[in-house]
PDB file of C-alpha atoms in Angstrom:
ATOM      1  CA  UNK A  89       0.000   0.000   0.000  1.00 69.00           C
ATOM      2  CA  UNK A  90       3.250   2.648   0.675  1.00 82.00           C
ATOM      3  CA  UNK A  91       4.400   1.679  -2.818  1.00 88.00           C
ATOM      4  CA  UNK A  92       0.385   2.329  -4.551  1.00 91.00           C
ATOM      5  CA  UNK A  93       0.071   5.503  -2.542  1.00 90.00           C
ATOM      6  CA  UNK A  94       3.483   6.522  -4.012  1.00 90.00           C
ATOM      7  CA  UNK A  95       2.697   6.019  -6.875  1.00 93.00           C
ATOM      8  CA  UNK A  96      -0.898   8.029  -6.518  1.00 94.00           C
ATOM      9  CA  UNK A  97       1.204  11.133  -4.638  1.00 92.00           C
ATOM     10  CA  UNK A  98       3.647  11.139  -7.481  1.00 94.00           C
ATOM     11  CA  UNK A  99       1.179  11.497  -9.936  1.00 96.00           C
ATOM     12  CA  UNK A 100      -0.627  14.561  -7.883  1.00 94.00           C
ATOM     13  CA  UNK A 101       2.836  16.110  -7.878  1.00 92.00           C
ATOM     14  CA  UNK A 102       3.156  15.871 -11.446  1.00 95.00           C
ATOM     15  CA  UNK A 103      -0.160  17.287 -12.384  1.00 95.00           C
ATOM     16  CA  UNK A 104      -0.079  20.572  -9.874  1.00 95.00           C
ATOM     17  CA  UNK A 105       3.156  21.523  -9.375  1.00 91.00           C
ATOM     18  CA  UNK A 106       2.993  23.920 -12.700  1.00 93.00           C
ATOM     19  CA  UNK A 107      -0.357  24.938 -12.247  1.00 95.00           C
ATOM     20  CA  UNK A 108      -1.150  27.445  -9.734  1.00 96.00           C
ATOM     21  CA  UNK A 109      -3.205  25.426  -7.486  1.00 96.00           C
ATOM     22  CA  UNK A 110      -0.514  24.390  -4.926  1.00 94.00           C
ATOM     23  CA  UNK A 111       1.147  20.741  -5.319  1.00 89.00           C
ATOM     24  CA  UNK A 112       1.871  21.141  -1.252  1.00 86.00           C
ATOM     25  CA  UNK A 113      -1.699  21.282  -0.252  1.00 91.00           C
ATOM     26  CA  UNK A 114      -3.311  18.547  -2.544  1.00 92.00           C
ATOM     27  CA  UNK A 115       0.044  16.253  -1.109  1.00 86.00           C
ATOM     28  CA  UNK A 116      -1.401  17.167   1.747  1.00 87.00           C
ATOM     29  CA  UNK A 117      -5.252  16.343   1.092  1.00 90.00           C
ATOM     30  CA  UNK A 118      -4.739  13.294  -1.045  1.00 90.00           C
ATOM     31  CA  UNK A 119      -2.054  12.163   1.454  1.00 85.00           C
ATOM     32  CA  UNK A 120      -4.604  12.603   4.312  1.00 85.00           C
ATOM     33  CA  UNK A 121      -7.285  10.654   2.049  1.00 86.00           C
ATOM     34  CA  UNK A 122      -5.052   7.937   1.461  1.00 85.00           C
ATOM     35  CA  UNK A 123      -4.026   7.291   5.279  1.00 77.00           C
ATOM     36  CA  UNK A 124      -0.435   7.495   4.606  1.00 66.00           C
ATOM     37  CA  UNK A 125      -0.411   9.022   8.508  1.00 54.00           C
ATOM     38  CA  UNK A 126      -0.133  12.875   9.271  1.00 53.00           C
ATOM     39  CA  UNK A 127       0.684  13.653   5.816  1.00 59.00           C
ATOM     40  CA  UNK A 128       2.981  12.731   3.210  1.00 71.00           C
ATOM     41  CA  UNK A 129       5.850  15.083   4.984  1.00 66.00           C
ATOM     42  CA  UNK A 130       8.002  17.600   4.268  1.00 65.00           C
ATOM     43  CA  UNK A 131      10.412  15.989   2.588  1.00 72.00           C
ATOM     44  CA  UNK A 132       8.641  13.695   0.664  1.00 77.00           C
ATOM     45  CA  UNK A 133       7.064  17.346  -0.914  1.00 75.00           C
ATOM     46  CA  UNK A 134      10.793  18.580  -1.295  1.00 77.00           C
ATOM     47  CA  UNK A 135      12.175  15.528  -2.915  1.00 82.00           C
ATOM     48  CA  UNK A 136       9.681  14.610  -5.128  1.00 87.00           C
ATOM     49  CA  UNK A 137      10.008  18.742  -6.407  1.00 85.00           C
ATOM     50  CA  UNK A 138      13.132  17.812  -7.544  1.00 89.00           C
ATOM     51  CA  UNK A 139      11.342  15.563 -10.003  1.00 92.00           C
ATOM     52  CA  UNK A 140       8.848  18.124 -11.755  1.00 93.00           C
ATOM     53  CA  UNK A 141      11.881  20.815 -10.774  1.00 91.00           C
ATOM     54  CA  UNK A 142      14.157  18.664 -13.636  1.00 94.00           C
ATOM     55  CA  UNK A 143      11.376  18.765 -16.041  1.00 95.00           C
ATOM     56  CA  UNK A 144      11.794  22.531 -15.575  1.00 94.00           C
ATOM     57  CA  UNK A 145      15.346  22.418 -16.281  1.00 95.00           C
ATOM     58  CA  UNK A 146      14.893  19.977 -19.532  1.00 96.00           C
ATOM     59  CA  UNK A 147      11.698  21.956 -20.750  1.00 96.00           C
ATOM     60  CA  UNK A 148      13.707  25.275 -20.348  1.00 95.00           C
ATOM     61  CA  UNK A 149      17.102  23.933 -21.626  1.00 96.00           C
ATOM     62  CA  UNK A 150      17.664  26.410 -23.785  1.00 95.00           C
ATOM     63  CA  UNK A 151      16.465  29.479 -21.667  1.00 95.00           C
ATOM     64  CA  UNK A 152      18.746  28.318 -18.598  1.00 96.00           C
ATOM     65  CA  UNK A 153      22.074  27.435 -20.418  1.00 96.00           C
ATOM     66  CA  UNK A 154      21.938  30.816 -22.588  1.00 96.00           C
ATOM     67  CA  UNK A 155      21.360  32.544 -19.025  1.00 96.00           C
ATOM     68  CA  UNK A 156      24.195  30.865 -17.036  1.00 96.00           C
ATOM     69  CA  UNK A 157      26.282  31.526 -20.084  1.00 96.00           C
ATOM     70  CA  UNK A 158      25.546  35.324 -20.321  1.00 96.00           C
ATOM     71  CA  UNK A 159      25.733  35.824 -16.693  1.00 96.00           C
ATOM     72  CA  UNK A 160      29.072  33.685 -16.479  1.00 96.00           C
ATOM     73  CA  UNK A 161      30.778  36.224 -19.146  1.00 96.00           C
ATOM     74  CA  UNK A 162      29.232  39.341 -17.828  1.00 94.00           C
ATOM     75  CA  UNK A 163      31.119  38.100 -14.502  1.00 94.00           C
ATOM     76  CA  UNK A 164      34.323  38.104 -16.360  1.00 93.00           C
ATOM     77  CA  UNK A 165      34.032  40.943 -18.345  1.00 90.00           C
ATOM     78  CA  UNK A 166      33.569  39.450 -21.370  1.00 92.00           C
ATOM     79  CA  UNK A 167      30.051  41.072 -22.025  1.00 93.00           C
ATOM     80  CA  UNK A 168      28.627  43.500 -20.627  1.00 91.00           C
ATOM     81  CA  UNK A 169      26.122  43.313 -17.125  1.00 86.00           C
ATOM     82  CA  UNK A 170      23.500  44.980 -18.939  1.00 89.00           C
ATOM     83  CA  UNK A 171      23.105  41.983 -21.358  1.00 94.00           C
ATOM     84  CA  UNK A 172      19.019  41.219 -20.695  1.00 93.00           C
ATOM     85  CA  UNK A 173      20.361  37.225 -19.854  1.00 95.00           C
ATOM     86  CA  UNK A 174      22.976  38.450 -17.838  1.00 95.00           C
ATOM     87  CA  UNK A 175      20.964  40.771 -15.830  1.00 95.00           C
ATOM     88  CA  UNK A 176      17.870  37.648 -16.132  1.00 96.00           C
ATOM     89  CA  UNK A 177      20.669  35.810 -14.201  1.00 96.00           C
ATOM     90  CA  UNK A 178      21.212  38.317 -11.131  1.00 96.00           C
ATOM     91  CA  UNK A 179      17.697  38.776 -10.970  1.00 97.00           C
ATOM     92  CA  UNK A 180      17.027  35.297 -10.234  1.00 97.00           C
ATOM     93  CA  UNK A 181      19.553  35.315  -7.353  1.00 96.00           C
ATOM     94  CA  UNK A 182      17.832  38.291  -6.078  1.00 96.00           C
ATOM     95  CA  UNK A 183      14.962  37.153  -6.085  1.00 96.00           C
ATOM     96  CA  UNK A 184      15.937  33.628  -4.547  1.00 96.00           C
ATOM     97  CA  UNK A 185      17.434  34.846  -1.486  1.00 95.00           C
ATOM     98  CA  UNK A 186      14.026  35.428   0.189  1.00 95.00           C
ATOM     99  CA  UNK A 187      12.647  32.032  -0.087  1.00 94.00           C
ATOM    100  CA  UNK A 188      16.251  30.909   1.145  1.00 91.00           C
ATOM    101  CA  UNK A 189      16.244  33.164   4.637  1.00 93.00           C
ATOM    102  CA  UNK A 190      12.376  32.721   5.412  1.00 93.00           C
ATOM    103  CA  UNK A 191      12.671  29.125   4.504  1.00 89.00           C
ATOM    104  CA  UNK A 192      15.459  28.963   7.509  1.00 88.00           C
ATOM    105  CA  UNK A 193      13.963  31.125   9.943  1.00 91.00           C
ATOM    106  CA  UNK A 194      10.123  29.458   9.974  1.00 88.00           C
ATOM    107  CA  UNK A 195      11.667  25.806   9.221  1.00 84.00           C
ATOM    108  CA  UNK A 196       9.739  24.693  12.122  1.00 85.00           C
ATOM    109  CA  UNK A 197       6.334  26.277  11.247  1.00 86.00           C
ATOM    110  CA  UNK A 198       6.740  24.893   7.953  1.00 81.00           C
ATOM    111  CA  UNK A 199       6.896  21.357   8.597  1.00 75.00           C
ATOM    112  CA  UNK A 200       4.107  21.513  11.263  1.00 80.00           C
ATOM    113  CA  UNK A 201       2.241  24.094  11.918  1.00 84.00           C
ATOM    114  CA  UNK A 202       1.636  26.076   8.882  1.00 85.00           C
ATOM    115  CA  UNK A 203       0.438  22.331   7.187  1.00 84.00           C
ATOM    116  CA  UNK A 204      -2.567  22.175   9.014  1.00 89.00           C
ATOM    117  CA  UNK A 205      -5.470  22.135   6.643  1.00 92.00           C
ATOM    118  CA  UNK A 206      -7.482  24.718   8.250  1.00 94.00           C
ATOM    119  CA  UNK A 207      -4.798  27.129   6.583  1.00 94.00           C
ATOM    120  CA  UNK A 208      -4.710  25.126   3.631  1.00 94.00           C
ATOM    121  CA  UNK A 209      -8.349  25.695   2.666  1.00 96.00           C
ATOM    122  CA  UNK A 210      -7.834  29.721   3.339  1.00 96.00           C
ATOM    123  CA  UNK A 211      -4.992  30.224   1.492  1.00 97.00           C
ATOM    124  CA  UNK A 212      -6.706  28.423  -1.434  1.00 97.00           C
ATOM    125  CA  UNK A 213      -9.440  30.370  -1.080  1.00 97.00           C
ATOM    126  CA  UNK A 214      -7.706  33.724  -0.725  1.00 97.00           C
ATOM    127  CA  UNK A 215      -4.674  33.638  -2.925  1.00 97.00           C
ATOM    128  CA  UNK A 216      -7.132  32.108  -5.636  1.00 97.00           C
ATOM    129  CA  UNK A 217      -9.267  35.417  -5.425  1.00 97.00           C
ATOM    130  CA  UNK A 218      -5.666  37.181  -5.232  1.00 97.00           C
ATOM    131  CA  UNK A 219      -5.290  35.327  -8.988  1.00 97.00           C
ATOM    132  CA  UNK A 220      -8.376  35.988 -10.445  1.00 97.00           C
ATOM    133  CA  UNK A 221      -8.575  39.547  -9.430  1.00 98.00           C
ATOM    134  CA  UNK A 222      -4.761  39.793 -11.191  1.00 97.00           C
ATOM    135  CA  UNK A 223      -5.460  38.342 -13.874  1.00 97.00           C
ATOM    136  CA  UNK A 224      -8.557  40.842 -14.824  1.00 96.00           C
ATOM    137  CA  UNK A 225      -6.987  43.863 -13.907  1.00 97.00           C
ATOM    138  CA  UNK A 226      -3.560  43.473 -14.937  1.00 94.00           C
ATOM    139  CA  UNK A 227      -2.233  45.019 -17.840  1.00 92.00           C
ATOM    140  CA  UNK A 228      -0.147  42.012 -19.694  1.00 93.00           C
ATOM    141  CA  UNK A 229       2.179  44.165 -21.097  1.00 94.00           C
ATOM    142  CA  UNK A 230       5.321  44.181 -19.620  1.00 96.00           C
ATOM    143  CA  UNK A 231       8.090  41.340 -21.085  1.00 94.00           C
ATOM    144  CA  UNK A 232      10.843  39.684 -19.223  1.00 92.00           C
ATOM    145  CA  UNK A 233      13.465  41.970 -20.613  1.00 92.00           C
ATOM    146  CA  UNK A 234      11.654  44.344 -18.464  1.00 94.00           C
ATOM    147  CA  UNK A 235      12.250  43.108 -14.999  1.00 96.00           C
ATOM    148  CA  UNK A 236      13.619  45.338 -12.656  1.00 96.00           C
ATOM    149  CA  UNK A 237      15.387  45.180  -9.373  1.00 96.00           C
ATOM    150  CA  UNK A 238      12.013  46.444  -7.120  1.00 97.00           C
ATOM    151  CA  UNK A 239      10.148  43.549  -9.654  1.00 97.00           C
ATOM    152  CA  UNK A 240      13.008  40.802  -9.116  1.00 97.00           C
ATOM    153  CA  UNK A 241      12.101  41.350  -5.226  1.00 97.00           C
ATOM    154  CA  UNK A 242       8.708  41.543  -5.610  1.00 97.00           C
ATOM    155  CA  UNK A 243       8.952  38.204  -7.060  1.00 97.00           C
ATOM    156  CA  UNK A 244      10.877  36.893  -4.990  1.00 97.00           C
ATOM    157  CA  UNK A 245       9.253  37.303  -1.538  1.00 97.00           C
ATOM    158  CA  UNK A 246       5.796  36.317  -4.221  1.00 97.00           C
ATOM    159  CA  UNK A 247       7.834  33.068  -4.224  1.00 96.00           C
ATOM    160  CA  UNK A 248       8.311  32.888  -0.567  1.00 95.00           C
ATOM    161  CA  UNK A 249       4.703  32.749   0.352  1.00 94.00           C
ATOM    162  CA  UNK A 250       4.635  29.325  -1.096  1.00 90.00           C
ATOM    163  CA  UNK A 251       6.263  27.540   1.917  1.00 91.00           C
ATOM    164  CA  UNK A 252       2.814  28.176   3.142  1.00 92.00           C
ATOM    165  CA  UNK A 253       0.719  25.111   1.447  1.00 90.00           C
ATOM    166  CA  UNK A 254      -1.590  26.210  -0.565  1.00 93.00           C
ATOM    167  CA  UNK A 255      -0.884  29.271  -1.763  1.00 95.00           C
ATOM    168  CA  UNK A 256       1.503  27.313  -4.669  1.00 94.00           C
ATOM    169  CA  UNK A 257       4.491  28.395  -5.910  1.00 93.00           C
ATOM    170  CA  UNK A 258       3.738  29.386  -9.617  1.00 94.00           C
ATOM    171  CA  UNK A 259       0.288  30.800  -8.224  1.00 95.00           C
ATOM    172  CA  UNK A 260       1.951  33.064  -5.732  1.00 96.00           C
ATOM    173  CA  UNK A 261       4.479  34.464  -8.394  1.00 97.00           C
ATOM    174  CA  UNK A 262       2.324  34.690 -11.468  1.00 97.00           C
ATOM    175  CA  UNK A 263      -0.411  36.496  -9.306  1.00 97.00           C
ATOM    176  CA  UNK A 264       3.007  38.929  -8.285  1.00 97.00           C
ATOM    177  CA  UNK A 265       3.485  38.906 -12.125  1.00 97.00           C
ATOM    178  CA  UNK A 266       0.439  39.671 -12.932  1.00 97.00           C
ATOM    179  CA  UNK A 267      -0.279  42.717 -10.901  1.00 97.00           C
ATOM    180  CA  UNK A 268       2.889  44.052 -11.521  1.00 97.00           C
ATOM    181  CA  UNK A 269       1.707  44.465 -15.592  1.00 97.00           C
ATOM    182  CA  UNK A 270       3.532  41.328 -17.231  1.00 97.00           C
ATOM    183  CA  UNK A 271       2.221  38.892 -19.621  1.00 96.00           C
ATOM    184  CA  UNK A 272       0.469  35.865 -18.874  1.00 96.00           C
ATOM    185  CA  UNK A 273       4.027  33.910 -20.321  1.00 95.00           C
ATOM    186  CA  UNK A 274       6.368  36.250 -18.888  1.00 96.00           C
ATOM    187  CA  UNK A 275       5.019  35.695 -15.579  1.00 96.00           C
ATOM    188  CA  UNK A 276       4.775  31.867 -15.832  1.00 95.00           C
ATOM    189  CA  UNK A 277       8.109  31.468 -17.491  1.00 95.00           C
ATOM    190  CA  UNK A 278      10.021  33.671 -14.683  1.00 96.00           C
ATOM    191  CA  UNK A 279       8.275  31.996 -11.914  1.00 96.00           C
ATOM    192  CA  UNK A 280       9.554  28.461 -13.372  1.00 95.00           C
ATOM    193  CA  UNK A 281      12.879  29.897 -13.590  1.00 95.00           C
ATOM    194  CA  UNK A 282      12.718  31.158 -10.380  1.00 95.00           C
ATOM    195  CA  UNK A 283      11.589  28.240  -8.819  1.00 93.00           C
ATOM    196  CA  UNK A 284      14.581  26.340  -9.979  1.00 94.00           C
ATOM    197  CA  UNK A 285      17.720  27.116  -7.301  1.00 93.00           C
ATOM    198  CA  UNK A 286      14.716  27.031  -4.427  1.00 88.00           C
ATOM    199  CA  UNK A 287      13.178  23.828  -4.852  1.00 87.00           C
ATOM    200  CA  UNK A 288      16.646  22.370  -6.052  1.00 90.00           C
ATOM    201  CA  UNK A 289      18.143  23.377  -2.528  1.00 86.00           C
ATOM    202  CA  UNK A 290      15.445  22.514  -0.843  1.00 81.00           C
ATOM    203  CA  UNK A 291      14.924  18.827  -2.439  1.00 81.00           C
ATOM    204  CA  UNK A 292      19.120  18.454  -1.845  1.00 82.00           C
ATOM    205  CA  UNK A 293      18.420  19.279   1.766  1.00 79.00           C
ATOM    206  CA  UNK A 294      15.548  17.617   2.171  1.00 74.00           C
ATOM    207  CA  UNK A 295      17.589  14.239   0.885  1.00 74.00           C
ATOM    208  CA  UNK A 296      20.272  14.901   3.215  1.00 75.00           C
ATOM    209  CA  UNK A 297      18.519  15.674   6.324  1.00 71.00           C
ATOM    210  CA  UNK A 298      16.592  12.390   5.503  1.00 66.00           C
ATOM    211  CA  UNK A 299      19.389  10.088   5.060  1.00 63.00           C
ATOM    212  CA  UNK A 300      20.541  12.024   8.269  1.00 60.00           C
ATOM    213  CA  UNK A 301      17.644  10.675  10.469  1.00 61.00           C
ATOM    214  CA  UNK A 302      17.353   7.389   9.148  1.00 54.00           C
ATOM    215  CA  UNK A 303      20.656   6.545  10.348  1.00 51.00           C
ATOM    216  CA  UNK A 304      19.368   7.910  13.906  1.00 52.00           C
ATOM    217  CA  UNK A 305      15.822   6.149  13.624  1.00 47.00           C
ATOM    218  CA  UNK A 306      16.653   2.982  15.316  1.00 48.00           C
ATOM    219  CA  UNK A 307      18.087   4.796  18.276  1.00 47.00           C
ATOM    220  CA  UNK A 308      14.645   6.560  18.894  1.00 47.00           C
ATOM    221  CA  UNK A 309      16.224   9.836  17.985  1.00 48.00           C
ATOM    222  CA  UNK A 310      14.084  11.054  15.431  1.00 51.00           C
ATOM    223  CA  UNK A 311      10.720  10.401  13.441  1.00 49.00           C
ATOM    224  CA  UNK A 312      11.058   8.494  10.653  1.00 53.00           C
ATOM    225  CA  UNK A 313       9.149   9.577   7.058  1.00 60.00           C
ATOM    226  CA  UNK A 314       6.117   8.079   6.110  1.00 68.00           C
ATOM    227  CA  UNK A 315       7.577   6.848   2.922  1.00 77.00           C
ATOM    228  CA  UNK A 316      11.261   4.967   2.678  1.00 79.00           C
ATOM    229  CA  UNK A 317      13.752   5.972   0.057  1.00 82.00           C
ATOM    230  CA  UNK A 318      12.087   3.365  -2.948  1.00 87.00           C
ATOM    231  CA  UNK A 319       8.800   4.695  -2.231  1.00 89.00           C
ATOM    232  CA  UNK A 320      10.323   8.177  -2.538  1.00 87.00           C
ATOM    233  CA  UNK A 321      12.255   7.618  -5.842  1.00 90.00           C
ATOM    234  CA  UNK A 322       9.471   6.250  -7.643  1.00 93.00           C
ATOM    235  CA  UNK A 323       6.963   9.005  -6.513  1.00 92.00           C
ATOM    236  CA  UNK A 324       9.858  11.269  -7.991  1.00 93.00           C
ATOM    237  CA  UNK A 325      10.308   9.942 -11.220  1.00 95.00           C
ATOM    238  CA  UNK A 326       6.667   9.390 -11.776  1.00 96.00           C
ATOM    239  CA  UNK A 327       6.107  13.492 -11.312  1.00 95.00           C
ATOM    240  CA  UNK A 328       9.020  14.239 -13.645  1.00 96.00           C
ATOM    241  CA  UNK A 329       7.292  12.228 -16.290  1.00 96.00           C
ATOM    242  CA  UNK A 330       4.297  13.664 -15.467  1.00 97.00           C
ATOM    243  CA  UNK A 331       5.535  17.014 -14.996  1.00 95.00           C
ATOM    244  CA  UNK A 332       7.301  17.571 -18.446  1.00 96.00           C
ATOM    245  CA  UNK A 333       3.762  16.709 -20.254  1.00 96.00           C
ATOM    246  CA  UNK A 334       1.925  19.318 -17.512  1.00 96.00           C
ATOM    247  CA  UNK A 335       4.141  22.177 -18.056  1.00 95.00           C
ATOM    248  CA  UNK A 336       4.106  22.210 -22.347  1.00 95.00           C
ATOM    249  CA  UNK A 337       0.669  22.248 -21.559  1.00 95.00           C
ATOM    250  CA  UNK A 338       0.366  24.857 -19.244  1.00 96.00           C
ATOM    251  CA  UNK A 339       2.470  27.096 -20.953  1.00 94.00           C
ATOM    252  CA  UNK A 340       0.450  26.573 -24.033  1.00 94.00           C
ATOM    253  CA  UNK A 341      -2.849  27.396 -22.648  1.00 94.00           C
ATOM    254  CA  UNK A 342      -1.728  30.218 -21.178  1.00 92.00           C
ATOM    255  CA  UNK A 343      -0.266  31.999 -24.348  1.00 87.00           C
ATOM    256  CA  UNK A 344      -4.202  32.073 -25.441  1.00 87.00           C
ATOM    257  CA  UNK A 345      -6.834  31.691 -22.349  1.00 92.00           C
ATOM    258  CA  UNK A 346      -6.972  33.232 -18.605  1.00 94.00           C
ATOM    259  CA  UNK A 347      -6.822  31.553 -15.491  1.00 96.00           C
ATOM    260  CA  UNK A 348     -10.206  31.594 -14.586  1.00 96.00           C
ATOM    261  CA  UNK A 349     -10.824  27.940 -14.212  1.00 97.00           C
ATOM    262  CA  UNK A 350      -7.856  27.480 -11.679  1.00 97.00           C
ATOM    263  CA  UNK A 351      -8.950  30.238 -10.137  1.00 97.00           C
ATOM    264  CA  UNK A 352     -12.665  28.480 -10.045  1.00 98.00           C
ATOM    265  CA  UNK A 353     -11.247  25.304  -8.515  1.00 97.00           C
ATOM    266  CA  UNK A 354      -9.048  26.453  -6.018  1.00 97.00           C
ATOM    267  CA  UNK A 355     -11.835  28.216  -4.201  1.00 98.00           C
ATOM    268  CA  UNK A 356     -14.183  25.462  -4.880  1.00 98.00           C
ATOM    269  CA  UNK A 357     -11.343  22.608  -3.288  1.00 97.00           C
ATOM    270  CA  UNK A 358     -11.299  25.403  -0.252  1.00 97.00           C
ATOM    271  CA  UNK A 359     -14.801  25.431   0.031  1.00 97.00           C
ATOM    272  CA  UNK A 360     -14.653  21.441   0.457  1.00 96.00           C
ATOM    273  CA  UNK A 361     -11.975  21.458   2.716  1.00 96.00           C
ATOM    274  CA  UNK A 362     -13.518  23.920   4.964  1.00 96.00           C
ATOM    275  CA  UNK A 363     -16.795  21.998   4.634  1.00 96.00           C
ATOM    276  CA  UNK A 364     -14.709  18.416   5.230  1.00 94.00           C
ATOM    277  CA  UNK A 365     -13.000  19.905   8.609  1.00 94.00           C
ATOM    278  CA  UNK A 366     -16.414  21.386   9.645  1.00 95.00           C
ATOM    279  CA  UNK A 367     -18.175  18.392   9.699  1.00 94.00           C
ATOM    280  CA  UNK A 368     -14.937  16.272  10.964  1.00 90.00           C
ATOM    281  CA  UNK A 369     -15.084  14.491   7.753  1.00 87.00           C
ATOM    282  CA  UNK A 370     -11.355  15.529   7.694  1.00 86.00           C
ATOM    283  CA  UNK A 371      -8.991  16.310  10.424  1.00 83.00           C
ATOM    284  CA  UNK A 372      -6.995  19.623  10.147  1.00 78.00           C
TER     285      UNK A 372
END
């Protein structure tokens, strides 16, 4: 049963972590439904990010290697810093250092208080209004050769919000994007990039600590993960798959259509959850 409910939580990975509907909080729901204990974990989220975070890195190829390039030769000289990739490169530092220091200073609140579902179902209700209301009133004009410094950080602490489940990563960033004036693309394709160093770290960490505590488990001095490493692997490679087929879709629909039906469903799934922990359907 670990290995089918894997399998199942790898799949939801796949299928949310590029839309803005928050992969954390339906790994938390579905992991709940499933009985696989409090909830999938922490670093089950983390590591299996690293799967759908590769399919970034594949699906982007092109967009991240001319990047690192331009930013390596503006660091020698060899260009100048206002090249648009070069300065695409600094801004994506800049705007991953907030995710970095938060992440550190509310580790504990991540990984247990902030994942009740009570706040689950209110951030998917609010930050999916937050989208919709973006999405209608903001201009979609602005390109990503038009970031800024005050926009890179903007962004960034955008990004940040997302160690709170359920207010999802792209969702949180986009919705920045959005009300900032930038394209529909723009916004998705910079919160992808963004994304990449952050859940990258975090997965790596997440994979150390865990090897960490296993070695420790048998003297009682930590709590072991609801899923061993096999379990974990396969979840991972199952959302990369997934993943890679989620995001050229995603970014195709969004070139022509608005986000109205995520927004729809995320306040709908809130709705539930509310009703679900209301009735003690669902535990929070």
């Amino acid at each position: 049963m670990d290995f089918l409910n894997a399998v199942i939580l790898g799949l939801v990975q796949g299928l949310t972590e590029f839309l803005p509907i928050s992969s954390s909080a339906h790994l938390l729901i579905v992991g709940r439904l499933l009985g696989t204990g409090d909830d999938p974990g922490a670093a089950f989220t983390a590591i299996t990010q690293l799967g759908t975070e590769t399919a970034v890195v594949i699906y982007f190829w092109r967009d991240i290697s001319r990047i690192v390039s331009q930013w390596f030769l503006s660091i020698i000289g060899r260009i100048p810093r206002t090249d648009p990739d070069a300065k695409l490169g600094w801004f994506i530092i800049l705007g991953s250092v907030p995710i970095v220091v938060l992440g550190l200073i509310f580790q504990d609140a991540i990984e247990s208080t902030l994942r009740s579902l009570w706040i689950v179902a209110g951030t998917l209700i609010v930050f999916g209004i937050l989208l919709g209301v973006a999405d209608y009133i903001g201009a979609k004009k602005r390109r990503l050769d038009q970031l800024t410094v005050p926009h890179a950080t903007v962004f960034g602490f955008a990004q940040a919000l997302a160690l709170i489940p359920g207010v999802s990563r792209s969702g949180g960033t986009i919705t920045a994007g959005l009300f900032m004036g930038y394209e529909r693309a723009a916004a998705a394709r910079y919160s992808f990039l963004l994304a990449i160093p952050a859940v990258f770290g975090s997965g790596l960490y997440q994979v150390f600590k865990s090897v960490k505590e296993t070695c420790t488990v048998a003297t009682a001095t930590c709590t072991p993960e609801v899923f061993g490493p096999l379990e974990t692997l396969v979840a991972t490679v199952i959302a990369f798959v997934v993943g890679l087929v989620v995001i050229a879709f995603f970014m195709s629909y969004i070139s022509k259509r608005s986000f109205l039906p995520f927004v729809v469903y995320r306040i709908a799934l809130g709705l539930v959850l509310v009703v679900l922990l209301s009735t003690g359907a669902m535990q929070a």
